[in-house]
CSV table of C-alpha atoms in Angstrom, one decimal:
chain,number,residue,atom,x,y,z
A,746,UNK,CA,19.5,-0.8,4.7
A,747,UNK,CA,18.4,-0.1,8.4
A,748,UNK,CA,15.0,1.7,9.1
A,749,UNK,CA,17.5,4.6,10.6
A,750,UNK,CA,19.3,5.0,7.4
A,751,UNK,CA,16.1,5.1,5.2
A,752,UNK,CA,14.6,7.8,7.1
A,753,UNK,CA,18.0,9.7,7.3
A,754,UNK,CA,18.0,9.4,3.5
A,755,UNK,CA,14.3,10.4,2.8
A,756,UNK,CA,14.0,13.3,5.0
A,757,UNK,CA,16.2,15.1,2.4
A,758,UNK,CA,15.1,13.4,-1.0
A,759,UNK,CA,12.4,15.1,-3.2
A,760,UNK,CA,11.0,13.9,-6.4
A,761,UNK,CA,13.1,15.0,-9.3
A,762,UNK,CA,11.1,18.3,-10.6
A,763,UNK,CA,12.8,18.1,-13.9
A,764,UNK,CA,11.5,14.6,-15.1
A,765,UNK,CA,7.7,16.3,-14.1
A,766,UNK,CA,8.4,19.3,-16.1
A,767,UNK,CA,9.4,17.1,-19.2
A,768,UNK,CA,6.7,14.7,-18.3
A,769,UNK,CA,4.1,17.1,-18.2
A,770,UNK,CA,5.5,19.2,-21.2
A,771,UNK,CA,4.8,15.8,-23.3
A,772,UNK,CA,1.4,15.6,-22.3
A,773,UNK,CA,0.6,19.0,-22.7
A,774,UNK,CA,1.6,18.4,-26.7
A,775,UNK,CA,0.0,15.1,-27.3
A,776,UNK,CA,-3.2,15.6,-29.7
A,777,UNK,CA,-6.3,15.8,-27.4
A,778,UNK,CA,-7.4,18.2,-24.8
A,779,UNK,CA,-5.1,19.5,-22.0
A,780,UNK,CA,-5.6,16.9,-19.1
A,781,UNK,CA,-8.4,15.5,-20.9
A,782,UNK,CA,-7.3,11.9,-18.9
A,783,UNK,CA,-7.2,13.3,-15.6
A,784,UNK,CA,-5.9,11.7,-12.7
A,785,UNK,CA,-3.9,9.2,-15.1
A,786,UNK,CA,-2.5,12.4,-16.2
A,787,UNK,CA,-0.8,13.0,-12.9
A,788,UNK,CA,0.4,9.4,-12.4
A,789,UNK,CA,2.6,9.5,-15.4
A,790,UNK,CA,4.1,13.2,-14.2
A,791,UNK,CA,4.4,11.5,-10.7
A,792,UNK,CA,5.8,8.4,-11.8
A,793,UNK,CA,8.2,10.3,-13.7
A,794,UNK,CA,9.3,12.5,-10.8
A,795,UNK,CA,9.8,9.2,-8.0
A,796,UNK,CA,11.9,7.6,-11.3
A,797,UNK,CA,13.8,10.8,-12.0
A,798,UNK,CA,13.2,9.9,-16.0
A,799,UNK,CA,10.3,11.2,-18.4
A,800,UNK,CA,10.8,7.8,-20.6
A,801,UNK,CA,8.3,5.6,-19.0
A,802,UNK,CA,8.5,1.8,-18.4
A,803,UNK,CA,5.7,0.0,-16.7
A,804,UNK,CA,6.7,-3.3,-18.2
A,805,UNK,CA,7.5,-5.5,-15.6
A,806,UNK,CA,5.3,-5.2,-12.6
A,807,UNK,CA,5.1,-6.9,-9.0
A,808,UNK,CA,2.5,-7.1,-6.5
A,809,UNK,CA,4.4,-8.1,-3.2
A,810,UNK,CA,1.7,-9.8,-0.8
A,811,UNK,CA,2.3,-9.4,2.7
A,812,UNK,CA,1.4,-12.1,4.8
A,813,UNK,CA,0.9,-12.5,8.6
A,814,UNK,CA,-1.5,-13.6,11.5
A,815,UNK,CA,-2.9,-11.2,14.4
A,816,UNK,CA,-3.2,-13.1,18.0
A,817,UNK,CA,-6.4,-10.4,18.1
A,818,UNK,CA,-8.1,-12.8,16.2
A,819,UNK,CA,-8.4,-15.2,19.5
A,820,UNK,CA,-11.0,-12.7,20.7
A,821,UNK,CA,-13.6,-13.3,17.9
A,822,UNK,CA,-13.3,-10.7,15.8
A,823,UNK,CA,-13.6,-12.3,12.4
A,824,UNK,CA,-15.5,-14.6,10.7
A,825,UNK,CA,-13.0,-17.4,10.1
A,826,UNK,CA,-9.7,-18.6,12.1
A,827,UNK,CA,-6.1,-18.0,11.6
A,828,UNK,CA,-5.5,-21.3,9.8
A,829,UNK,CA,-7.4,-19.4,6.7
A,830,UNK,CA,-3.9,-16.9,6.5
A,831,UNK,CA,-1.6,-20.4,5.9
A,832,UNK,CA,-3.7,-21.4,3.4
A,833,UNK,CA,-4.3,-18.7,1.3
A,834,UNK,CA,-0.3,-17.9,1.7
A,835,UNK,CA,0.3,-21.4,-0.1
A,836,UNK,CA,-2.8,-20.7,-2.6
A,837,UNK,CA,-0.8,-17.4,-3.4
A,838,UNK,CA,2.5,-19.3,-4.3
A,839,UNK,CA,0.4,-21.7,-6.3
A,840,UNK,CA,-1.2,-19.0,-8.2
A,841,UNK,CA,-4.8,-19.9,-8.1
A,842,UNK,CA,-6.0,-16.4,-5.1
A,843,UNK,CA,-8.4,-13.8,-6.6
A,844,UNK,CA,-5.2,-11.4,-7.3
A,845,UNK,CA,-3.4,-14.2,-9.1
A,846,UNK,CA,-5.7,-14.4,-11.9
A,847,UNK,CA,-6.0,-10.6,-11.9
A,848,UNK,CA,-2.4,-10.2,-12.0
A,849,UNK,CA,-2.1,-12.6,-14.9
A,850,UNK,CA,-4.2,-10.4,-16.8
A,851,UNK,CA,-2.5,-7.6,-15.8
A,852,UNK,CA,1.0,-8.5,-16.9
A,853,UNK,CA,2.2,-8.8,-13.3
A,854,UNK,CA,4.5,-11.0,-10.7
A,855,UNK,CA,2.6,-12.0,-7.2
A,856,UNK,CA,5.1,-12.3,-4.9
A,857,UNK,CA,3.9,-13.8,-1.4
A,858,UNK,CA,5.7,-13.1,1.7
A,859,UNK,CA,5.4,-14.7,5.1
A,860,UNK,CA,6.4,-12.5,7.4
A,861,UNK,CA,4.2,-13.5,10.2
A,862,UNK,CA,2.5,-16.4,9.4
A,863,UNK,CA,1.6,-18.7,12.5
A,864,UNK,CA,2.8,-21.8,11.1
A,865,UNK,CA,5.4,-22.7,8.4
A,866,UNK,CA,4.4,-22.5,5.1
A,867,UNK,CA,5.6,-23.7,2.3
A,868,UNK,CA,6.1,-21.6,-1.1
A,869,UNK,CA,5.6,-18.1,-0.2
A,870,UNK,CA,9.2,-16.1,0.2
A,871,UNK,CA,10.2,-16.6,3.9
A,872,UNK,CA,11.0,-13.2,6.0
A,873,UNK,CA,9.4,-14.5,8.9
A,874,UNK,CA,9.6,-12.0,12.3
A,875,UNK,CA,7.5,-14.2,14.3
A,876,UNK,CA,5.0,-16.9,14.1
A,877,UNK,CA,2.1,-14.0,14.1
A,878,UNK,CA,1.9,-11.2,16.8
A,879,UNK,CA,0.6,-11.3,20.0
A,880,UNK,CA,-3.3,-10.3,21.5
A,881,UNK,CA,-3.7,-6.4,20.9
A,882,UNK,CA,-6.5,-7.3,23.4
A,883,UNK,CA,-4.8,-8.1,26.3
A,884,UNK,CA,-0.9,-7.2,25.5
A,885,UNK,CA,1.3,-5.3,22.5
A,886,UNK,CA,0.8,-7.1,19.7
A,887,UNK,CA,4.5,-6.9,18.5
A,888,UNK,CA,7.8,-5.6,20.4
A,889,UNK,CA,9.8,-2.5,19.1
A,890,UNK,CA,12.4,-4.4,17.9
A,891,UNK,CA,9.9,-6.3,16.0
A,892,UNK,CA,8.3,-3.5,14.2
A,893,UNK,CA,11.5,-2.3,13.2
A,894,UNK,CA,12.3,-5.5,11.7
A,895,UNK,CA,9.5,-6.1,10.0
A,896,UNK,CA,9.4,-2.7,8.2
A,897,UNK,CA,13.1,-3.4,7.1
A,898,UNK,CA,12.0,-6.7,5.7
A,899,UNK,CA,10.1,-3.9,3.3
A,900,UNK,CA,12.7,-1.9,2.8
A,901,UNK,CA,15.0,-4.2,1.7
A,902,UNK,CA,12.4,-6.1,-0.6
A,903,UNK,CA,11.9,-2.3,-2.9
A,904,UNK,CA,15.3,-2.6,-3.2
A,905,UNK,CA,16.0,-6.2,-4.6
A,906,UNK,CA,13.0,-5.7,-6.7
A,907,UNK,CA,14.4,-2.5,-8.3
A,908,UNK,CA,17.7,-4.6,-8.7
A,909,UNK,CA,16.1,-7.5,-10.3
A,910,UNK,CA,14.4,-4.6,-12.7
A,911,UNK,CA,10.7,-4.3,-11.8
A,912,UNK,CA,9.6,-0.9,-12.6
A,913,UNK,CA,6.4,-0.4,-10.7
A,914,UNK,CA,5.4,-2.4,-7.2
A,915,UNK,CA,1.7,-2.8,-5.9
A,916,UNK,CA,1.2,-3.2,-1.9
A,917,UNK,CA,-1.0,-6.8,-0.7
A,918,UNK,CA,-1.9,-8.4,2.2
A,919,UNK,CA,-3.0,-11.6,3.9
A,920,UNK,CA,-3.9,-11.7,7.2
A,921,UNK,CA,-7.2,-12.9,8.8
A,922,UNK,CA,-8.2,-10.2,11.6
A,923,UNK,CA,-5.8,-7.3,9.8
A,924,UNK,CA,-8.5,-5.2,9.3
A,925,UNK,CA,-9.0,-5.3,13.2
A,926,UNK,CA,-5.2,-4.2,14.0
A,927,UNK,CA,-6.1,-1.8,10.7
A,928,UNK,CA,-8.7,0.1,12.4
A,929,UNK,CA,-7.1,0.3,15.6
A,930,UNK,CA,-3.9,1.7,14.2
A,931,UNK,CA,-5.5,4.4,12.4
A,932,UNK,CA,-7.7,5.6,15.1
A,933,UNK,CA,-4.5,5.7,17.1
A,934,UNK,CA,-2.8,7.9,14.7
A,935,UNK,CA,-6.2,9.8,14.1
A,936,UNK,CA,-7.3,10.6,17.6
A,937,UNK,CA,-10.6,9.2,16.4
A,938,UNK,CA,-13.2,6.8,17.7
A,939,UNK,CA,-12.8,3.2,16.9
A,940,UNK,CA,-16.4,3.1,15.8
A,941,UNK,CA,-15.5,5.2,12.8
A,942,UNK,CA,-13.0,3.2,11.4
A,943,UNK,CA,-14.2,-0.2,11.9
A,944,UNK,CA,-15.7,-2.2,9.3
A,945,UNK,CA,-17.1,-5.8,9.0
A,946,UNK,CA,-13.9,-6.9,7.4
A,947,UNK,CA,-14.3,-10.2,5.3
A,948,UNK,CA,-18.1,-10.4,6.9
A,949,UNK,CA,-19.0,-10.0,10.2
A,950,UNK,CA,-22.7,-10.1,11.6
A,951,UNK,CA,-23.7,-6.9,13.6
A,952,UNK,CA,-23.1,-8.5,17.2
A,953,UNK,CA,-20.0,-9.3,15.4
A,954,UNK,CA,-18.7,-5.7,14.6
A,955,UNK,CA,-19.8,-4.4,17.8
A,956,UNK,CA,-17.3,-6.7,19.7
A,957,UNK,CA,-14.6,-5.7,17.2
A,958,UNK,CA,-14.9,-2.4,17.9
A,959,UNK,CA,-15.5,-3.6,21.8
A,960,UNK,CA,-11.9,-4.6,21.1
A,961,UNK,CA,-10.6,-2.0,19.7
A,962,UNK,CA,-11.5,0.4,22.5
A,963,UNK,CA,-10.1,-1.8,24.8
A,964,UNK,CA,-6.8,-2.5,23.4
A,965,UNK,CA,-6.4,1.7,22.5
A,966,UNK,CA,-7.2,2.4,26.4
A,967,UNK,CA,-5.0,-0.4,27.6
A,968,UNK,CA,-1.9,0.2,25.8
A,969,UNK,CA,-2.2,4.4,25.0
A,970,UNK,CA,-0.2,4.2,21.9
A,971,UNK,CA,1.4,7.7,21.4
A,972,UNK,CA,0.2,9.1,18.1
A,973,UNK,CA,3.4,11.1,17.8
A,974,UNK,CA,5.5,7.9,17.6
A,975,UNK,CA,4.5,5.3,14.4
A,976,UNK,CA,6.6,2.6,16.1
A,977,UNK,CA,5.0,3.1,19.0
A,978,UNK,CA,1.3,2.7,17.4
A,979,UNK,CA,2.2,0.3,15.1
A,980,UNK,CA,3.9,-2.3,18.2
A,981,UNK,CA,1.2,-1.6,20.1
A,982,UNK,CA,-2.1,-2.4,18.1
A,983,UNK,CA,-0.7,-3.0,14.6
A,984,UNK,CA,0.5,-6.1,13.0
A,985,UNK,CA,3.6,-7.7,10.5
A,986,UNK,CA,2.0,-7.4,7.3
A,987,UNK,CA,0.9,-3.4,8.3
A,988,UNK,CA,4.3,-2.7,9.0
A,989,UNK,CA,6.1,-5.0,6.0
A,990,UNK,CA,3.8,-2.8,3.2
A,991,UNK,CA,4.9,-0.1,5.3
A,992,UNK,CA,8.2,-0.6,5.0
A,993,UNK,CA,7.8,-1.5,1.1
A,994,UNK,CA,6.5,2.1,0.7
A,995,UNK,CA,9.8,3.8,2.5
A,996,UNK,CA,11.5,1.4,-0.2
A,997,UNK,CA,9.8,3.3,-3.0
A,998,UNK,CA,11.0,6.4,-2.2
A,999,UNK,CA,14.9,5.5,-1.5
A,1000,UNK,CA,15.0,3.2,-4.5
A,1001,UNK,CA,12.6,5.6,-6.7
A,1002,UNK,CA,10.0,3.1,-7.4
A,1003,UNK,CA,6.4,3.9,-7.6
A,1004,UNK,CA,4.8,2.0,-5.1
A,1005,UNK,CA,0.7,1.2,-5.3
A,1006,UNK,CA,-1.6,1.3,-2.3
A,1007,UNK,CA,-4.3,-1.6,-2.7
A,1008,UNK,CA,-7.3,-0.8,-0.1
A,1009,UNK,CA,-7.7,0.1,4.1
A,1010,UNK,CA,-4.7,-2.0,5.4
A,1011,UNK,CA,-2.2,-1.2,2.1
A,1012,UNK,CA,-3.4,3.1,3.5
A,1013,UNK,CA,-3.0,2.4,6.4
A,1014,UNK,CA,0.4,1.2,6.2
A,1015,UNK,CA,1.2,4.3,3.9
A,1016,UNK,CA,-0.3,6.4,6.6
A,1017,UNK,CA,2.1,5.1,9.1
A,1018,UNK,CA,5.1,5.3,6.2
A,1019,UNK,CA,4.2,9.3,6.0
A,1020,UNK,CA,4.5,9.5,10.1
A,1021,UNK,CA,7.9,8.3,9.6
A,1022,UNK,CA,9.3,10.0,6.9
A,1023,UNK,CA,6.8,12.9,5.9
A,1024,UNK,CA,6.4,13.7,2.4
A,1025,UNK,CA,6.8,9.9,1.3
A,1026,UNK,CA,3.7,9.8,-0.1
A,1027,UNK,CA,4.9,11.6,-3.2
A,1028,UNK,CA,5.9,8.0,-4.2
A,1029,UNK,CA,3.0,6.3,-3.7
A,1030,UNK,CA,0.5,6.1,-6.3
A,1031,UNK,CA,-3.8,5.6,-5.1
A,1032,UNK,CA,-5.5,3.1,-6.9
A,1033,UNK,CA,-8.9,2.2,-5.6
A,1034,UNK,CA,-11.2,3.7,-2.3
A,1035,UNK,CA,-11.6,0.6,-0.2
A,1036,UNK,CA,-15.6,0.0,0.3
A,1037,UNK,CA,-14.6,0.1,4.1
A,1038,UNK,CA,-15.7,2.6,6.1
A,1039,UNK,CA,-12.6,4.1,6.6
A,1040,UNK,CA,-11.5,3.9,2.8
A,1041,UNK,CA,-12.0,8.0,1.9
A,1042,UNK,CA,-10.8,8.4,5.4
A,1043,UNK,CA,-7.4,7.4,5.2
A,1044,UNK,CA,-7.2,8.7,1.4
A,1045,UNK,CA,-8.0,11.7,3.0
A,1046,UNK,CA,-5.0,11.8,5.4
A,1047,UNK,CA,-2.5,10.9,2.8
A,1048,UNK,CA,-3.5,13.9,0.4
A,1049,UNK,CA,-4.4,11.6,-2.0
A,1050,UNK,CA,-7.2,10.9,-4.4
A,1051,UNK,CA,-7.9,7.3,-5.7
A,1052,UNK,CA,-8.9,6.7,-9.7
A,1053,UNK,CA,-10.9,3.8,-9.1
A,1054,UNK,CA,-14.1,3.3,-6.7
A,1055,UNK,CA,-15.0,-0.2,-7.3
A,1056,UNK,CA,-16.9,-0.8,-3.9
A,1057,UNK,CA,-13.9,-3.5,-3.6
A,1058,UNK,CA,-12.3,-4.6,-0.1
A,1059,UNK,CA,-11.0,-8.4,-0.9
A,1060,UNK,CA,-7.4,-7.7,-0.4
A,1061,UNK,CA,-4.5,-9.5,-1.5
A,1062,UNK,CA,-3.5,-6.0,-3.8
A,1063,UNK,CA,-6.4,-7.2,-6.0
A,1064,UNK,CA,-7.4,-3.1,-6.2
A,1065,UNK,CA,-3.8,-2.1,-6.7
A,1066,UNK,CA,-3.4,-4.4,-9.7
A,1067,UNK,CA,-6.7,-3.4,-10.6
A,1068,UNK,CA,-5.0,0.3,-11.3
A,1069,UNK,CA,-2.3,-1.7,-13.7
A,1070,UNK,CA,-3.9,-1.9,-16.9
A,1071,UNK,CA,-5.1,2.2,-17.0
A,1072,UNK,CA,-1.6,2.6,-15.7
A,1073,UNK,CA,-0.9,0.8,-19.0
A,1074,UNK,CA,-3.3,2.6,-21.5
A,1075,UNK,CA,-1.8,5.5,-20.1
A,1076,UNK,CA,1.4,4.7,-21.0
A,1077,UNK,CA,0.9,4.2,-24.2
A,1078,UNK,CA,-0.9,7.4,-25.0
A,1079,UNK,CA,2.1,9.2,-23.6
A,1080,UNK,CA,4.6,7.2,-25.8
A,1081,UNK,CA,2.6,6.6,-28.7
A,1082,UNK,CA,0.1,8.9,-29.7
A,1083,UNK,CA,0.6,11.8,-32.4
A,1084,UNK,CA,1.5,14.8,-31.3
A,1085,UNK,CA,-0.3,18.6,-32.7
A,1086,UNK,CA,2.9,19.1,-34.1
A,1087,UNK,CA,2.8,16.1,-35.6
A,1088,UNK,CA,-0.8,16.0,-37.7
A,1089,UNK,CA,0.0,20.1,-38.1
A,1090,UNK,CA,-2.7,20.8,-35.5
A,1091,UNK,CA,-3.0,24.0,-33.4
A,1092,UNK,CA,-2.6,23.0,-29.6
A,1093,UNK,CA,-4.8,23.7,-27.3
A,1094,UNK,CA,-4.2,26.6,-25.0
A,1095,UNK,CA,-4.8,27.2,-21.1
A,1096,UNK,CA,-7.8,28.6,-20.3
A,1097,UNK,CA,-7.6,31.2,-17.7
């Protein structure tokens, strides 16, 4: 599916209303207090609306781990070179990264991609647009044609995941210097200064930061991305693995499968999702407030409010599959436990 046909297909495509009523009907008659499990609450009504079926199945789970290198990174803006991306893509494949052994315990698939990465790499699934993008600093970091690709790579993964019968996907990303082309991005999109997006990333000293956002500034007045035009933004300053979760998330919604934001990078690739087909964010689902400066920020812009705050920001979709095992207590509350009609209980009632 082309990026032209997805938005053509979204722009008209709500969650189905029905499957919420009947989902929220069977919470409201389970034996405890009325949204006594809050925001968990809402995730199974959601979930049921972007699957169009109030008989939840969060069995078989995949976190897809977007990987790719930024040119950006030649202007010192991290702590560590680009080689670190090529290895950790092979470390992912071999299953021995921080979100492998999370995953493991959470019942899920990792499934690297290279979509960017600046040399071959052997084991991660190969979508590769380029061998990494180009200096934001001094040039666009990825053509138009590019971005479009990459965010159909995406697209097309949601739907040979739903095919293959995964029934819940989590956003991930590898990418040393991302959360550079991350900030930069979303102060694009936000009209907002660089300084109050930009973070230390994987650990950066204070001269450090400030050249980061030094770089930044000068990329955003070099290039003028046009925050009316995502494409445009994400060429300019952004980067493959932004726009592969980005397209992932489009995915979700023409496929109807929930799709999980990990941290900054995994928002701001939703953020740039909702500038393309508004209203896509209704099949997304939060899981954890990045400890980056921007974290609530970019929460904030999606609408959406994040169950965990773990003072995480490692990456990989390791806060996204950190959301998997309350995603499966949840669960079986909704399927499993008694109902007041059940145990012969008065329900409890509204208060107004």
């Amino acid at each position: 599916m082309t990026l032209e046909e997805a938005l053509t297909l979204l722009r008209d495509k709500r969650p189905d209303a029905s499957a919420q009523g009947e989902a929220q009907a069977r919470l409201d008659g389970i034996a405890k207090p009325l949204h006594s499990l809050g925001l968990l609450e809402d995730m199974v009504v959601k979930i049921a609306g972007i699957t169009g079926s109030a008989e939840l199945d969060l069995s078989k789970k995949c976190v897809v781990v977007f990987c790719a290198d930024n040119g950006v990174v030649a202007e010192g803006v991290t702590q560590t070179g680009s080689e670190i991306t090529a290895l950790v893509a092979e470390n992912l494949s071999k299953g021995i990264t921080t979100v492998n052994r999370m995953a493991a315990c959470a019942g899920a698939k990792v499934l690297p991609v290279d979509i960017g990465v600046a040399r071959e790499v052997k084991g991660p699934l190969c979508r590769k647009i380029a061998f990494g993008t180009k200096n934001l600093a001094v040039e666009p970091a990825m053509t138009r044609q590019q971005t479009t690709a990459a965010l159909e790579v995406g697209i097309q993964l949601a739907g040979e995941l739903k095919q293959e019968g995964f029934s819940i996907l989590a956003t991930g990303e590898m990418g040393i210097g991302n959360t550079t082309t991350s900030s930069a991005v979303l102060a694009a999109l936000l009209q907002i200064p660089a300084r109050q997006v930009t973070g230390r990333g994987a650990g950066l000293s204070t001269q450090g930061l400030e050249r980061k956002i030094q770089v930044i500034e000068q990329a955003l007045a070099l290039h003028r991305p046009d925050p009316g035009d995502p494409l445009d933004v994400l060429s300019k300053v952004g980067g493959l693995d932004i726009a592969g979760m980005a397209g992932l998330f489009l995915g979700g919604g023409v496929y109807g499968i929930p799709v999980v934001i990990d941290g900054l990078i995994s928002g701001v690739a939703a953020l740039i999702a909702q500038r393309l087909a508004p209203g896509i964010e209704a099949y997304m689902l939060p899981s954890h407030q990045s400890a980056e400066p921007a974290g609530e920020l970019v929460l904030s812009a999606l609408g959406l409010t994040a169950p965990l705050r773990c003072g995480m920001c490692l990456g990989e979709g390791t806060g996204a599959v950190a959301l998997f095992p309350l995603l499966d207590m949840v669960e079986a509350v909704y399927r499993e436990t008694s109902t007041f009609a059940e145990i012969s209980m008065e329900p409890y009632r509204p208060l107004v």
